[in-house]
Short mmCIF file of C-alpha atoms and ligand atoms in Angstrom, two decimals:
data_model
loop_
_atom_site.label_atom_id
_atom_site.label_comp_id
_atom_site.label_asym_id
_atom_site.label_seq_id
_atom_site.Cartn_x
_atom_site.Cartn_y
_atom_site.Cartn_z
CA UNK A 1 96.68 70.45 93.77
CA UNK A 2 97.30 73.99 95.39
CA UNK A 3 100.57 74.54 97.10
CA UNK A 4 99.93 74.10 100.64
CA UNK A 5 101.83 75.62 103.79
CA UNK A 6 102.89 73.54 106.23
CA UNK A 7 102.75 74.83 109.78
CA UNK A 8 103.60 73.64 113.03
CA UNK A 9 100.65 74.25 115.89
CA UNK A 10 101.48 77.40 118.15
CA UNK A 11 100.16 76.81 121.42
CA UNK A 12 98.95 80.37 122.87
CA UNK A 13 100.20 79.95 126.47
CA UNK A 14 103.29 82.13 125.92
CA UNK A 15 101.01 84.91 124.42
CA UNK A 16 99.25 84.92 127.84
CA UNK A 17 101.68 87.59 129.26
CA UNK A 18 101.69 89.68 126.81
CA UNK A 19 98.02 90.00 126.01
CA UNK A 20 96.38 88.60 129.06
CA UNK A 21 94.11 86.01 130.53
CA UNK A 22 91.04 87.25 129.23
CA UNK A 23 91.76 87.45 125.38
CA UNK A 24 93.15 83.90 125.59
CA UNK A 25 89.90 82.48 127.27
CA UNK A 26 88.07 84.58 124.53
CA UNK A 27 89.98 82.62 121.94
CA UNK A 28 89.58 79.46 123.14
CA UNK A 29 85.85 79.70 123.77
CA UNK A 30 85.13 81.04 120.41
CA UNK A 31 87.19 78.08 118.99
CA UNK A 32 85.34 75.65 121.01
CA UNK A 33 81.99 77.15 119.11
CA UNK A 34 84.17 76.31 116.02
CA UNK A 35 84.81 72.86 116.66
CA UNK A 36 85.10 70.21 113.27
CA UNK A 37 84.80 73.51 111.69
CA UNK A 38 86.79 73.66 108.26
CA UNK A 39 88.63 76.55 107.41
CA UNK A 40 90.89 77.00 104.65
CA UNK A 41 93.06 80.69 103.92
CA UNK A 42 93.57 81.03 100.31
CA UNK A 43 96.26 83.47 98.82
CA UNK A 44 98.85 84.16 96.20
CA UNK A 45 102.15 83.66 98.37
CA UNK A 46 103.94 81.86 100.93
CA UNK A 47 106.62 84.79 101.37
CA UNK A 48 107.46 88.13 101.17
CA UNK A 49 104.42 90.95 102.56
CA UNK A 50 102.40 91.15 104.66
CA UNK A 51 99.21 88.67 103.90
CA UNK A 52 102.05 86.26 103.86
CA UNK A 53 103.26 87.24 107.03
CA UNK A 54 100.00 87.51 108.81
CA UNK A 55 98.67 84.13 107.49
CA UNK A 56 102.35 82.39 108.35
CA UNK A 57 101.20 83.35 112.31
CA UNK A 58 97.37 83.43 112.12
CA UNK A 59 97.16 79.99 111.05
CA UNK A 60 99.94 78.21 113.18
CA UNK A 61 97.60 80.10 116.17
CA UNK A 62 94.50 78.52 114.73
CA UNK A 63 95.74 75.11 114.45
CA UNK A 64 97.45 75.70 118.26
CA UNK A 65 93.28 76.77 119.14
CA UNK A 66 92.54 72.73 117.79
CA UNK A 67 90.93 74.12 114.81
CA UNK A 68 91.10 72.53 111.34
CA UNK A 69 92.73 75.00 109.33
CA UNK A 70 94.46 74.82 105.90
CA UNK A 71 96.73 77.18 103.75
CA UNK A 72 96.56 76.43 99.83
CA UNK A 73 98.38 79.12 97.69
CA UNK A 74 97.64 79.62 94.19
CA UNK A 75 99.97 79.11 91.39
CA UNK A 76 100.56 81.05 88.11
CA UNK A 77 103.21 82.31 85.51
CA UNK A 78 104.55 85.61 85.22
CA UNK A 79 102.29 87.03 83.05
CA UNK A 80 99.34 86.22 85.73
CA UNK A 81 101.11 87.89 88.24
CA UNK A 82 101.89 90.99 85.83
CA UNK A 83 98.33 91.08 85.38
CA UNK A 84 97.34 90.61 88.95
CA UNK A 85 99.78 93.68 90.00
CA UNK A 86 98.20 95.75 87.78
CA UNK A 87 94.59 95.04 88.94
CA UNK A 88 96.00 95.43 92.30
CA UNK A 89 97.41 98.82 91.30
CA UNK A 90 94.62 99.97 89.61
CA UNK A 91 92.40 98.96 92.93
CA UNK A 92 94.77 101.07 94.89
CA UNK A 93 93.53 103.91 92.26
CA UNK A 94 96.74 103.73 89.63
CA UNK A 95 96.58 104.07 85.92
CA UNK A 96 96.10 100.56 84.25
CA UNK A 97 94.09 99.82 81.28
CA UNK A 98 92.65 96.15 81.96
CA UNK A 99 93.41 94.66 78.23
CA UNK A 100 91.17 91.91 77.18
CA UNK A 101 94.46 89.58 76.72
CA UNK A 102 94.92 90.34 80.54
CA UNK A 103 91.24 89.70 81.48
CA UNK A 104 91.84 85.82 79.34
CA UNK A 105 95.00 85.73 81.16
CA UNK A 106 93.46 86.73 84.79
CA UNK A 107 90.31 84.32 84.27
CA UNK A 108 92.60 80.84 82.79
CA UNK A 109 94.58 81.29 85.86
CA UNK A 110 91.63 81.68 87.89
CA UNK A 111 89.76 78.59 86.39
CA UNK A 112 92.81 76.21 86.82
CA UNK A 113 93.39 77.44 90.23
CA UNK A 114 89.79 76.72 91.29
CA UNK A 115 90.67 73.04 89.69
CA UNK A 116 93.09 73.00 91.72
CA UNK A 117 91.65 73.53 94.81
CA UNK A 118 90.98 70.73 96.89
CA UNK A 119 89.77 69.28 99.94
CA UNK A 120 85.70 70.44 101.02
CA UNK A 121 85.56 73.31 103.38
CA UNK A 122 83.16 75.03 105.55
CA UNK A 123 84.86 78.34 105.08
CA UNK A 124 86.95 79.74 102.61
CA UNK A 125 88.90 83.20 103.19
CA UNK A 126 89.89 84.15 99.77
CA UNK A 127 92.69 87.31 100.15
CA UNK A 128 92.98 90.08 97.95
CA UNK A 129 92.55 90.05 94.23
CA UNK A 130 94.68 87.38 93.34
CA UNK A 131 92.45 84.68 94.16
CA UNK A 132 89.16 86.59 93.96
CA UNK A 133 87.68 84.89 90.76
CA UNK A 134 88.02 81.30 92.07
CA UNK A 135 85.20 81.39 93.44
CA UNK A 136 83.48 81.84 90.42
CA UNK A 137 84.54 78.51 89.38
CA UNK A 138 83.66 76.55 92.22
CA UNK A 139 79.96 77.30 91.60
CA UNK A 140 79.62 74.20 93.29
CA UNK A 141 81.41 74.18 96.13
CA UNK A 142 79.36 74.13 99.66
CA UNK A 143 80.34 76.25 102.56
CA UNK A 144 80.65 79.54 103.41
CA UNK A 145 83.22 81.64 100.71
CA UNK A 146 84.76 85.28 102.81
CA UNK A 147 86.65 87.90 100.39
CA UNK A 148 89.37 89.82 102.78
CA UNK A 149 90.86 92.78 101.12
CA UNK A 150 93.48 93.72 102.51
CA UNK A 151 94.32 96.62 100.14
CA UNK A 152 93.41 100.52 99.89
CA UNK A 153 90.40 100.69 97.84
CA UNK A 154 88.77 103.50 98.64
CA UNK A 155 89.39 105.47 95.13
CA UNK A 156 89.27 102.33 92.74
CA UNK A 157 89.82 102.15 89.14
CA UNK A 158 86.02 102.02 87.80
CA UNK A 159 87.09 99.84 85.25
CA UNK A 160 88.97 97.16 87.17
CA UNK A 161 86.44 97.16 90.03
CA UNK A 162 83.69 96.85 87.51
CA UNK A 163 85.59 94.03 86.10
CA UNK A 164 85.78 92.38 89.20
CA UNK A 165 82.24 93.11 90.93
CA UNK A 166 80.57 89.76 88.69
CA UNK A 167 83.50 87.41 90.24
CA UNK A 168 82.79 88.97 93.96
CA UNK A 169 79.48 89.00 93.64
CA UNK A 170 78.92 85.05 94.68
CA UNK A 171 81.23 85.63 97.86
CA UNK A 172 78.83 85.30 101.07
CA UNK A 173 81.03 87.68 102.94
CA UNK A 174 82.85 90.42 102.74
CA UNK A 175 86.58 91.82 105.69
CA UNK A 176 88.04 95.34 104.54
CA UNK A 177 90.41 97.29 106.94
CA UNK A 178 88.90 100.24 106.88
CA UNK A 179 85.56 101.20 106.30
CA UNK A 180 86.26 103.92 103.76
CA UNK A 181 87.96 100.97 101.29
CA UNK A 182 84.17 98.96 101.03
CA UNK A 183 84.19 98.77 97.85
CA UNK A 184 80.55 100.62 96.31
CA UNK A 185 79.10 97.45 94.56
CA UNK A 186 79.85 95.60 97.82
CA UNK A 187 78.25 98.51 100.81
CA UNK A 188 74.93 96.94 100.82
CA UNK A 189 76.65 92.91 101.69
CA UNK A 190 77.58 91.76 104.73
CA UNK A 191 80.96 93.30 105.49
CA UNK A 192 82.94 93.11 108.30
CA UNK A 193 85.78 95.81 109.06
CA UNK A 194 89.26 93.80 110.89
CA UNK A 195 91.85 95.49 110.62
CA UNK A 196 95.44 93.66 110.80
CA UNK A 197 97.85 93.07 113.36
CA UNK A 198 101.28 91.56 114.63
CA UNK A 199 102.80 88.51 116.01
CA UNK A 200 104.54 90.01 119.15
CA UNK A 201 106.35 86.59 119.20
CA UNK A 202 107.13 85.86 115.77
CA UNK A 203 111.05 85.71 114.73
CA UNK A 204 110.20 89.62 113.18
CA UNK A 205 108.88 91.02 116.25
CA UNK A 206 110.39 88.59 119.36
CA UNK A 207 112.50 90.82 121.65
CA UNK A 208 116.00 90.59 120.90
CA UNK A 209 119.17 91.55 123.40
CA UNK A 210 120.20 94.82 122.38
CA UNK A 211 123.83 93.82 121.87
CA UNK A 212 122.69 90.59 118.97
CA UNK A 213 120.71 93.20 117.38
CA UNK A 214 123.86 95.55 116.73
CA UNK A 215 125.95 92.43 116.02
CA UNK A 216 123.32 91.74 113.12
CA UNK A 217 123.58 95.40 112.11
CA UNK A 218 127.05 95.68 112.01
CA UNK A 219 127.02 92.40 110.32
CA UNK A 220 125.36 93.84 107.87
CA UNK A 221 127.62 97.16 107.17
CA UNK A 222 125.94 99.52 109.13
CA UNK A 223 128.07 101.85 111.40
CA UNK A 224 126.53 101.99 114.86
CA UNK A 225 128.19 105.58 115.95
CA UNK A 226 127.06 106.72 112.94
CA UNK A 227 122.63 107.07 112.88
CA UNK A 228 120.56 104.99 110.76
CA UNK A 229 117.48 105.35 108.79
CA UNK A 230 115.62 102.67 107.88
CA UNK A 231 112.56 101.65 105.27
CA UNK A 232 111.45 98.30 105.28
CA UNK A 233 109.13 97.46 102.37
CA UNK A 234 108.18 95.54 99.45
CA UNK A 235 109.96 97.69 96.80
CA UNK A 236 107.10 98.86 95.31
CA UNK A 237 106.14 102.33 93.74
CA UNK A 238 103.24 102.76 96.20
CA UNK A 239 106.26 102.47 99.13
CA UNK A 240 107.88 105.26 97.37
CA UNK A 241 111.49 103.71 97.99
CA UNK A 242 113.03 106.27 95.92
CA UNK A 243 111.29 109.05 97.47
CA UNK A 244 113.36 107.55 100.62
CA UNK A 245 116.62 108.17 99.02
CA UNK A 246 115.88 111.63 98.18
CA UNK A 247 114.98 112.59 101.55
CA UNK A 248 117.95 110.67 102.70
CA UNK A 249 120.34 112.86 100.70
CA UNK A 250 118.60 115.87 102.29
CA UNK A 251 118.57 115.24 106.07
CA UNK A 252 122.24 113.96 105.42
CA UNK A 253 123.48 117.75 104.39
CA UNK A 254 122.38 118.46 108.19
CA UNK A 255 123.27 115.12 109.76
CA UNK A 256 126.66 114.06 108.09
CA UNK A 257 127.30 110.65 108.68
CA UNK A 258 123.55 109.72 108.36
CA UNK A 259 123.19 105.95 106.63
CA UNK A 260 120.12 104.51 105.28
CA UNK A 261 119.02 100.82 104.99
CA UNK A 262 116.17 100.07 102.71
CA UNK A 263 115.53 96.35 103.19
CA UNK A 264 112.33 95.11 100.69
CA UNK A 265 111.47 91.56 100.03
CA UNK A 266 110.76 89.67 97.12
CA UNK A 267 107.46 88.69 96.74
CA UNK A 268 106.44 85.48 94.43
CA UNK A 269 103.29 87.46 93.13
CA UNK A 270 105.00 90.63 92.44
CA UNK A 271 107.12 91.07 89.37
CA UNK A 272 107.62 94.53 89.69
CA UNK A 273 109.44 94.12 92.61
CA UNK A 274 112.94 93.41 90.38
CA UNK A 275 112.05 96.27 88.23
CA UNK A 276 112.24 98.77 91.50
CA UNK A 277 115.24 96.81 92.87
CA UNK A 278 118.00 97.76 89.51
CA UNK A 279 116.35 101.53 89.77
CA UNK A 280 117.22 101.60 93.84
CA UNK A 281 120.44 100.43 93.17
CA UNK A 282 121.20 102.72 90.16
CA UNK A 283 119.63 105.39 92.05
CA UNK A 284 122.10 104.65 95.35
CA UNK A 285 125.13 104.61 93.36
CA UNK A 286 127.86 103.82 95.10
CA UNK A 287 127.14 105.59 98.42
CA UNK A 288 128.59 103.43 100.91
CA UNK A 289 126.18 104.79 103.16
CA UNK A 290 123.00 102.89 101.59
CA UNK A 291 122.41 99.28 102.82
CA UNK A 292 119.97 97.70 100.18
CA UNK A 293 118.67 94.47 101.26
CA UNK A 294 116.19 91.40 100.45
CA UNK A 295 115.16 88.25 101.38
CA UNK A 296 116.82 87.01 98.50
CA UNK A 297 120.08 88.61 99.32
CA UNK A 298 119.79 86.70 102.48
CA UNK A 299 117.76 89.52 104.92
CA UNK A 300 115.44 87.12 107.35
CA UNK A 301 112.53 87.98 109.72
CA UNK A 302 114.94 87.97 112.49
CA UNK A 303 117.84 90.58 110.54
CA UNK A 304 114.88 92.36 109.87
CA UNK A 305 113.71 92.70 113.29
CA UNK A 306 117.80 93.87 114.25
CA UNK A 307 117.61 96.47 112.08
CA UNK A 308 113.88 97.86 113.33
CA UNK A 309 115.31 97.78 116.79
CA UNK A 310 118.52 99.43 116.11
CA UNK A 311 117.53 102.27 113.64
CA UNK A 312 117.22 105.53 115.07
CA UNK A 313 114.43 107.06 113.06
CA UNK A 314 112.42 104.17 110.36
CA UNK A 315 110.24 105.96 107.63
CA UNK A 316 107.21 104.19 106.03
CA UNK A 317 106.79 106.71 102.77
CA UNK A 318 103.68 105.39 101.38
CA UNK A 319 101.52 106.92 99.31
CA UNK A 320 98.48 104.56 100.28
CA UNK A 321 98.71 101.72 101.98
CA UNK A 322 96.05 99.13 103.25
CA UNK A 323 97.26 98.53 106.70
CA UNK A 324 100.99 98.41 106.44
CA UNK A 325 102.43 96.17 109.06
CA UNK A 326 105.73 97.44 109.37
CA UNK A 327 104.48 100.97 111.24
CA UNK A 328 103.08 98.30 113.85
CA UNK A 329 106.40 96.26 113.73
CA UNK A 330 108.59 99.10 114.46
CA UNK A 331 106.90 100.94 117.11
CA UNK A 332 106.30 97.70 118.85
CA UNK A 333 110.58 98.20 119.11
CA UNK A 334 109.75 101.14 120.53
CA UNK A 335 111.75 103.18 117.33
CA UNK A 336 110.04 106.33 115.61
CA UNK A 337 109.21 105.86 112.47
CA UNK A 338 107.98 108.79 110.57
CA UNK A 339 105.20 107.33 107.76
CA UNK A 340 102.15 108.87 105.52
CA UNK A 341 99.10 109.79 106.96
CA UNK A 342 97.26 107.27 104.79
CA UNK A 343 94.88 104.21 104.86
CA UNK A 344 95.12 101.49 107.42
CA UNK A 345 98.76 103.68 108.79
CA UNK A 346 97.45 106.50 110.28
CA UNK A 347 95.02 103.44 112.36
CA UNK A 348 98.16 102.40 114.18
CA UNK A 349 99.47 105.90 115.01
CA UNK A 350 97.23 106.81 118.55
CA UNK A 351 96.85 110.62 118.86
CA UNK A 352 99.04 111.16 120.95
CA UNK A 353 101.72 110.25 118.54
CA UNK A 354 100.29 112.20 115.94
CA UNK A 355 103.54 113.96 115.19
CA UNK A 356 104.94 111.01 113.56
CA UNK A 357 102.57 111.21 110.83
CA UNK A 358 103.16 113.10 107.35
CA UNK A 359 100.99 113.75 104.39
CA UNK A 360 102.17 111.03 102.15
CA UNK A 361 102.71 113.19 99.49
CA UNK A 362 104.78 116.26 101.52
CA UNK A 363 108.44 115.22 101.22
CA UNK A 364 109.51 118.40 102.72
CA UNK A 365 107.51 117.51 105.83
CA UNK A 366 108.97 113.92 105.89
CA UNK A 367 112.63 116.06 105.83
CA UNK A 368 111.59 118.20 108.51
CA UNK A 369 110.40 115.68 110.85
CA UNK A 370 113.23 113.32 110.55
CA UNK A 371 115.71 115.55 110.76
CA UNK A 372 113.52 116.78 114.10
CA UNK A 373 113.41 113.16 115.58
CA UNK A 374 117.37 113.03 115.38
CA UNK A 375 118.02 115.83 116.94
CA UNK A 376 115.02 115.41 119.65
CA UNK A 377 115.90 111.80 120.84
CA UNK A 378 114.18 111.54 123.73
CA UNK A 379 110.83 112.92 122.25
CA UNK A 380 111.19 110.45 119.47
CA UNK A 381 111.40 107.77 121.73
CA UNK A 382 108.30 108.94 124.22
CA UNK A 383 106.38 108.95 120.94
CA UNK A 384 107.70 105.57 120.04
CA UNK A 385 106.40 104.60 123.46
CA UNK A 386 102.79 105.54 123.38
CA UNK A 387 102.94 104.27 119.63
CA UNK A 388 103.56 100.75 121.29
CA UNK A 389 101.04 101.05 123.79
CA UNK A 390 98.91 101.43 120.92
CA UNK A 391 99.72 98.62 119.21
CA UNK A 392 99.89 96.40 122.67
CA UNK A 393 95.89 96.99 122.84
CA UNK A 394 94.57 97.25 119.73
CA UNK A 395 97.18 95.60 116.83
CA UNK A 396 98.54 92.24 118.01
CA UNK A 397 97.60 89.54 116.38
CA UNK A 398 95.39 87.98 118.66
CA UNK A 399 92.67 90.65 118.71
CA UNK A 400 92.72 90.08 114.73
CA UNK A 401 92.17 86.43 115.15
CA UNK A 402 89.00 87.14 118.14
CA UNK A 403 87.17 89.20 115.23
CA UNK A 404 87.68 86.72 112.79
CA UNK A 405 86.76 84.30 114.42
CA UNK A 406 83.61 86.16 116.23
CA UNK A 407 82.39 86.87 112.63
CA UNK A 408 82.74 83.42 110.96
CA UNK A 409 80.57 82.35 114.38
CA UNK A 410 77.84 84.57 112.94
CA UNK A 411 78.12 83.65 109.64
CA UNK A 412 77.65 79.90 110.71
CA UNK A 413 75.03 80.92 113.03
CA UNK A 414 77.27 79.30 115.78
N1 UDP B 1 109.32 92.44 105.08
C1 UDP B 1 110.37 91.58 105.32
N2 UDP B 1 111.57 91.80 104.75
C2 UDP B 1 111.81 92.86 103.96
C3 UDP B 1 110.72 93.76 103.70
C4 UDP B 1 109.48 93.52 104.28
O1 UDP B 1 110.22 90.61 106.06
O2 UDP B 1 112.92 93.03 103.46
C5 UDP B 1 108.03 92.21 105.75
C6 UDP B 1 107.70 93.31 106.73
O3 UDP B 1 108.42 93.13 107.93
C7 UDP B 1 106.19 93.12 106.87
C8 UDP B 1 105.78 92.65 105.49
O4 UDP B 1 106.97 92.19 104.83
O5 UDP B 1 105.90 92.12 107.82
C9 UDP B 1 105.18 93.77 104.69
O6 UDP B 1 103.87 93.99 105.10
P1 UDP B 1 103.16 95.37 104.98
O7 UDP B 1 101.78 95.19 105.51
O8 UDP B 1 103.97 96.44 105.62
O9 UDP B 1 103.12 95.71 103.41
P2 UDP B 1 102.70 94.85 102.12
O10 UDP B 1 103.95 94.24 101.59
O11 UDP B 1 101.70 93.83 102.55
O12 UDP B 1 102.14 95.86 101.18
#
């Protein structure tokens, strides 16, 4: 059997407030046409990123709608997951040369997960490559099968997205975050663009009193006269963590005293993620002044949301990134974050925040515009401000659920 995830119902009373009457009646009518409908979310972790995170709130919200919901979570060894980073790489348009030992190693895993699977379904929402090929070996199984990407694809490796067009091929359905990531085998299926979105209730996003968030902070080393920057992220070369610490060092020459936190969690299908962690650390040295931090050095969704509130200016450095929930996290603190003008990021950045956007690739620019934002505090935080307003309509998590659930109506004809 697949790993399941047990979750507790969330009823969605206390999200009333926040999003309003109508999108809860919306909800509940559309789960009413879903009624003894069986769902089940598929992916390759229980913890650390953000499909984790999503599917930790989406499906406590579904089950809280009365809906029949399940979350099973593939297994596989090190070398799967070696091989599953790299196809996820190369789908983000990296340099990876698919081996055949890797495409044996991808498709065994695949086979015995699909054993694996059980329970019968009327929907299955497969996410991200990990998973992808089970389908393939549940040629069987009834019920309607959804890939949702939730990665950039939008300049693939030919060869890895050739590889894996036959095992996407049998999928009925097809939820991208951005149009320009469909990928070209898939344009003429049915494909439905959703982009992400946040739990403004969940233990990461949940307003805080100002004074428990500095207690965490301090907790944690960080000087509060002293300002912080702060990246939050898998560590993960597409992050660019170390790209952090070098603009670090130079907007520190101008603001002395400047500290930086880089908190990035461990994820269960991502190896590389230890790799990146000893080259942070030998990178930072012994500079007091960097905080690096994990969930397995103890950093929880609530520390996490401390540090987002209390951090002067955040910075999300990526180079592409499919949605990347942590701009949405941090602005919903109302705390500028300077990130890359790329994939699903530049989404949750409204125009009239523009400013807080940099080419991804422009590290003078991310210099310039940090060093602006600490020096311009109440600008920063007016951006901040429309950035949440932003978020408030169109990236909480409840708008994601409405056009999931809207589109598995149609696919069921419901
Ligand atoms: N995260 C966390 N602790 C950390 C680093 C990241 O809880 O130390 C969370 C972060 O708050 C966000 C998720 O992991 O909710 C990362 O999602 P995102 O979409 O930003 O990137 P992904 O990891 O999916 O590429």
């Amino acid at each position: 059997m697949l790993h399941r995830v047990d979750l507790t119902p969330m009823p969605l009373d206390s999200y009333q407030p926040l999003v309003g009457e109508d999108v809860i009646t919306r909800l509940r009518a559309l789960s009413d046409r879903l009624r003894g409908v069986r769902i089940v979310h598929i992916n390759a972790t229980p913890y650390g990123g953000g499909v984790s995170e999503l599917l930790r709130s989406e499906v406590a919200l579904l089950l809280g709608l009365g809906l029949q919901v399940d979350w099973q979570v593939i297994a596989g060894d090190t070398r799967f997951f070696e091989v599953t980073k790299g196809i996820h790489n190369a789908l983000q348009g990296g340099r990876y040369t698919l081996a055949p030992e890797a495409k044996e190693i991808y498709l065994h895993n695949s086979a015995a997960n699909a054993g694996r699977l059980d329970g019968n379904y009327d929907v299955y929402i497969v996410h991200d490559p990990q998973p992808a090929a089970i389908r393939h070996f549940q040629a069987n199984a009834r019920g309607r099968w959804i890939w949702r990407c939730h990665i950039d694809t939008s300049e693939p490796n030919p060869e890895v997205a050739d590889f894996l067009t036959p095992f996407l091929e049998p999928y009925d359905a097809f939820i991208f975050t951005l149009e320009s990531f469909v990928l070209p085998s898939l344009r003429r299926r049915r494909v439905r663009i959703i982009p992400p979105g946040i739990d403004p209730l969940s233990p990461k996003n949940i307003g805080l009193p100002a004074d428990v968030c500095e207690r965490i902070v301090t907790w944690h080393g960080v000087d509060r006269r002293r300002p912080l920057l702060l990246q939050v992220s898998r560590f993960d070369p597409w992050k660019d963590p170390l790209g952090v610490l070098r603009i670090y060092r130079a907007v520190r020459e101008a603001v002395p005293g400047l500290q930086l936190a880089l908190l990035g969690s461990m994820a269960h299908d991502d190896p590389e993620g230890w790799y990146l962690y000893e080259q942070i650390r030998a990178d930072a040295g012994d500079d007091p002044d960097i905080h690096v931090g994990s969930n397995l050095t103890g950093i929880s969704s609530v520390e996490v949301n401390a540090f987002q509130h209390c951090a002067d200016v955040a910075i999300q450095k990526s180079i592409r990134e499919g949605f990347g929930l942590v701009v949405s996290e941090t602005l919903w603190k109302e705390t500028p974050i300077v990130a890359g003008r790329t994939g699903g990021i530049a989404l949750q950045v409204p125009a009239a925040a523009d400013a807080l956007l940099v080419d991804p690739l422009d590290e003078p620019g991310f210099i310039e515009r940090v060093r602006y934002l600490l020096d311009h505090r109440d600008e920063a935080r007016r951006l901040a401000r429309r950035g949440k307003e932003h978020v408030r309509r169109r990236f909480l998590i409840t708008r994601m659920i409405e056009d999931e659930l809207t589109f598995i109506c149609e696919l069921l004809g419901r």
